[in-house]
Each structure stands twice: as C-alpha cells, then as structure tokens.
Backbone as a printed PyTorch tensor [residue, N CA C, xyz], in Angstrom:
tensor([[[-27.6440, -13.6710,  -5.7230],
         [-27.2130, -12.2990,  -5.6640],
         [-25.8640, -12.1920,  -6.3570]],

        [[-25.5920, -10.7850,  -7.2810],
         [-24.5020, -10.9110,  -8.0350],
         [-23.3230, -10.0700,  -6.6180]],

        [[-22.0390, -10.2890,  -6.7410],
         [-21.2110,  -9.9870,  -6.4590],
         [-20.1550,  -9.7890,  -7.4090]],

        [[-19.5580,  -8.4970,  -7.6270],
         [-18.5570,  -8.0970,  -8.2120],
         [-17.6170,  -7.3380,  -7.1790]],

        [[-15.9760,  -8.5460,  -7.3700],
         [-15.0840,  -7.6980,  -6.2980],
         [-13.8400,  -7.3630,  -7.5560]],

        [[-13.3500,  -6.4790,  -7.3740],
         [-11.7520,  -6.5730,  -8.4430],
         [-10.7550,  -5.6100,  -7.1660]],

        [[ -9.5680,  -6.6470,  -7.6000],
         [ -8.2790,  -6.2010,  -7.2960],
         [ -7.1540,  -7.2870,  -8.2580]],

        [[ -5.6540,  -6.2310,  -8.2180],
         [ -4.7600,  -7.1060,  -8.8230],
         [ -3.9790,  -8.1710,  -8.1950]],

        [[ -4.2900,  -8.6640,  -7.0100],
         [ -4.2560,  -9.9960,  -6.5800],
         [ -5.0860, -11.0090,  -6.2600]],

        [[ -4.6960, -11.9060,  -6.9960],
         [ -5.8690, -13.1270,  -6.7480],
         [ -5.8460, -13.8770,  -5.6180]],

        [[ -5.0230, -13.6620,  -4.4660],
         [ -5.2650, -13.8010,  -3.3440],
         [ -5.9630, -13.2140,  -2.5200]],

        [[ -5.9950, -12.3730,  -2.5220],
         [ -6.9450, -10.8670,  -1.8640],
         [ -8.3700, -11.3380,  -2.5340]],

        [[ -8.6200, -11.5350,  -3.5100],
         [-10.0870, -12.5730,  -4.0670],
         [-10.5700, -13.5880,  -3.6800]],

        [[ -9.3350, -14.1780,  -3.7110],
         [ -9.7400, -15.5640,  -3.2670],
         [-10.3420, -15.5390,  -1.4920]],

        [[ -9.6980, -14.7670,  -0.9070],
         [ -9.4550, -14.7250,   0.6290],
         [-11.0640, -14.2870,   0.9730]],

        [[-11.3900, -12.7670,  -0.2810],
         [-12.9480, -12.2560,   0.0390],
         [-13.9510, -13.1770,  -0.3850]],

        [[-13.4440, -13.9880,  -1.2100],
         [-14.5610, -15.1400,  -1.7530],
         [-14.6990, -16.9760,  -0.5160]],

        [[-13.5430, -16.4160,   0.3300],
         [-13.7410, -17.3380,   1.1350],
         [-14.6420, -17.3350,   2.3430]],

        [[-14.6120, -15.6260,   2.5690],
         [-15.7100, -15.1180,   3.3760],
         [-17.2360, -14.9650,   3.3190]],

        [[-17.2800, -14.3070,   2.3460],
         [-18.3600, -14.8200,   1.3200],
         [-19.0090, -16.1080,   1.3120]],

        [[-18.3850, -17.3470,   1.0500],
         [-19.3200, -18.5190,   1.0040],
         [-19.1330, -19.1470,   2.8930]],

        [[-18.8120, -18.5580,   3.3960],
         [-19.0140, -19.3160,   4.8060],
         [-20.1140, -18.4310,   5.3760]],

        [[-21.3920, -17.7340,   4.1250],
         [-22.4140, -17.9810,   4.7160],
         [-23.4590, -18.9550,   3.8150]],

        [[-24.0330, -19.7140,   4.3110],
         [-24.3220, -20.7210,   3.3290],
         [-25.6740, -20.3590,   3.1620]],

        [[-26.1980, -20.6610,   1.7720],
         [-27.7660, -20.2590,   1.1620],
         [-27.9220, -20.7610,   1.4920]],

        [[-29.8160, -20.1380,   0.9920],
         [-31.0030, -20.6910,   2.2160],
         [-31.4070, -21.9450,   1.5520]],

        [[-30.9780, -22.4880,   0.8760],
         [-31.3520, -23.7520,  -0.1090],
         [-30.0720, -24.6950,   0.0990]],

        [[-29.5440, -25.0230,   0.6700],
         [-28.6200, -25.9360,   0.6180],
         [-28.1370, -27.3980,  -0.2940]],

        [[-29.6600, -27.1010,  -1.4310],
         [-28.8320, -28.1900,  -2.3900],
         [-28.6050, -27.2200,  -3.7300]],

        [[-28.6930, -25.7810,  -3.5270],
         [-28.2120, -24.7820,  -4.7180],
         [-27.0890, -24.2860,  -4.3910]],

        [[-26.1420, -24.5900,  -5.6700],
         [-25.4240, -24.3670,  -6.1230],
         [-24.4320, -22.8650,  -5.9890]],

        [[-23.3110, -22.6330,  -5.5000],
         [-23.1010, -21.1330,  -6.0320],
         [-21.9050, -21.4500,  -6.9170]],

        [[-22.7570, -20.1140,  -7.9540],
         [-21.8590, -19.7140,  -9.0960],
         [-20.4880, -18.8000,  -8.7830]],

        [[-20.0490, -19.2120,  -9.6510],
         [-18.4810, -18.5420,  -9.8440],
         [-18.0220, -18.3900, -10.9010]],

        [[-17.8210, -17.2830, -11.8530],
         [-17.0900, -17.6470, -13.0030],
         [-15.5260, -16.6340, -12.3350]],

        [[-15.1670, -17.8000, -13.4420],
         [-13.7080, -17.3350, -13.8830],
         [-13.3490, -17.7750, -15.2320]],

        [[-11.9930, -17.0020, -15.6330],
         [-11.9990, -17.1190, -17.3840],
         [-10.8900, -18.3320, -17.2750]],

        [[-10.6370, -19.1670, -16.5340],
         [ -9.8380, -20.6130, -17.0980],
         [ -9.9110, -21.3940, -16.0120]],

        [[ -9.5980, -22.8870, -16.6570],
         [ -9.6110, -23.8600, -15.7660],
         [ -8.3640, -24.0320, -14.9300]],

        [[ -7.2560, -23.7550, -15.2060],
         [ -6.3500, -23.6490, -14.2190],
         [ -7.1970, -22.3090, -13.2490]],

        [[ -7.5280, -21.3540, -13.2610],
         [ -7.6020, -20.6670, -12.0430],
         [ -9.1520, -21.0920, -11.4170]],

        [[ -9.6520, -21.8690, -12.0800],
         [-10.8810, -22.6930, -11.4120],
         [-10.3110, -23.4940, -10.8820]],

        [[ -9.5770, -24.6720, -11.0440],
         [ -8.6090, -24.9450, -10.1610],
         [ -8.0710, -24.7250,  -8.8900]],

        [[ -7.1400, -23.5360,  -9.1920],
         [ -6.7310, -23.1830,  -8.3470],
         [ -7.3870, -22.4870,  -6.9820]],

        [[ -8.6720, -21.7830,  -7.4850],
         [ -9.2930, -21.2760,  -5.9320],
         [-10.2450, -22.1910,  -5.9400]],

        [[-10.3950, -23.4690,  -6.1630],
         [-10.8260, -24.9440,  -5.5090],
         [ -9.9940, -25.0200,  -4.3190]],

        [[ -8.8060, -24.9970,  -4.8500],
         [ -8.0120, -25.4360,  -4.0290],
         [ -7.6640, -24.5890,  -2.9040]],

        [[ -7.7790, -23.1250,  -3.2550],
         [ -7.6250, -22.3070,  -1.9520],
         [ -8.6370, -22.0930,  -1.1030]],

        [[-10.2400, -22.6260,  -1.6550],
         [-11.2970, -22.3950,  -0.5980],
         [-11.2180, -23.5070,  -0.1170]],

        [[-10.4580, -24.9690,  -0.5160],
         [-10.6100, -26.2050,   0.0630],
         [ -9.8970, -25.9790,   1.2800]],

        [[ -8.9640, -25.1680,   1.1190],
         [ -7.8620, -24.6620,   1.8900],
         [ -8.4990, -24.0320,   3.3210]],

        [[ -8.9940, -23.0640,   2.9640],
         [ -9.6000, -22.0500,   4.0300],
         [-11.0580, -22.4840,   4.7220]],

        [[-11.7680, -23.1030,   3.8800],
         [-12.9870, -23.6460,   4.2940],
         [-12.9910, -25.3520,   4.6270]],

        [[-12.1450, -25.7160,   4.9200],
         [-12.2550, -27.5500,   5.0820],
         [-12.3710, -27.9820,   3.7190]],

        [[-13.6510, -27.6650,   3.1010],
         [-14.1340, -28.6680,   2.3580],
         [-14.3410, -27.1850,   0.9370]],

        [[-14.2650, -27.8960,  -0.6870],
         [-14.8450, -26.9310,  -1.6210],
         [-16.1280, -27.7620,  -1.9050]],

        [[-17.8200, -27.3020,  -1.9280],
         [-18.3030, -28.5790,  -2.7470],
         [-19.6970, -27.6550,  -2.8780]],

        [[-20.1770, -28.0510,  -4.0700],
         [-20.9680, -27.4460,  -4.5530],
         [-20.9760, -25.9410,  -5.3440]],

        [[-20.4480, -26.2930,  -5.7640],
         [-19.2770, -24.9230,  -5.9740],
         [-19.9230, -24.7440,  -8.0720]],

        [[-20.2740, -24.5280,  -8.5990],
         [-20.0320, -24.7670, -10.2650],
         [-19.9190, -23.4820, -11.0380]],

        [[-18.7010, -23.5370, -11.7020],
         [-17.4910, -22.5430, -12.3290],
         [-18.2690, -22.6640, -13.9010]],

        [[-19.0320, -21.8710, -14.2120],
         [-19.7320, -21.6840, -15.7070],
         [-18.4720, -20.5860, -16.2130]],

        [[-18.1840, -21.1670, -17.4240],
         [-17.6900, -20.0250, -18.4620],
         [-18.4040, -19.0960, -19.4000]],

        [[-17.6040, -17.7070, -19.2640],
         [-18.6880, -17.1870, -20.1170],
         [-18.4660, -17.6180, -21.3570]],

        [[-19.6970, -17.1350, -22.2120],
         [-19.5880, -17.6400, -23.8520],
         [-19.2920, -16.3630, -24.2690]],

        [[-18.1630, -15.9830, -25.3920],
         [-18.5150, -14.8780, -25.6800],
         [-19.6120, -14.6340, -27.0100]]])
C-alpha cells in the first residue's frame, strides 16, 4: 500500500513512519519500501526507527531513477 505523508520536518516523518511500521505485514519475509532522495537521510531515519522501534531491519530504501 502506497503512503504519502509531507511536512517541513523530518522529524514529524520520521516519528509518523515509526508508527506506521509497528504494524507489521502479513508476510513477514517482505520487505517495506521507503524511498528517499539520499543516502545520508536513508541513513539517518535507519537510525531514528532503530531508535524508536528497537531494531531497523528489513527495511529497503530504492532510489528513484529519474
């Protein structure tokens, strides 16, 4: 399912995207997508859902092509 959230803090994102995956699909060896446009901020909300959720894993950050 697509999800589109926008605001001008990426904390306020990160925080709704932490809610968001603490419900876990019905497939548990699929994957959820995430894009974002760089690897530092792929990075970085690794690190803030590692934060909020125990653990980040299974997680895979596709870039778009333009």
């Amino acid at each position: 399912m697509l999800h589109v959230y926008s605001s001008n803090r990426v904390e306020v994102l990160a925080k709704r995207l932490g809610n968001l995956l603490r419900e876990p699909l019905s497939d548990p060896l699929q994957a959820d997508h995430i894009i974002v446009h760089s690897h530092g901020l792929e990075r970085w909300l690794s690190l803030q859902l590692a934060s909020s959720l125990g653990v980040c894993a299974n997680i895979e950050f596709p870039f778009p092509v333009p």
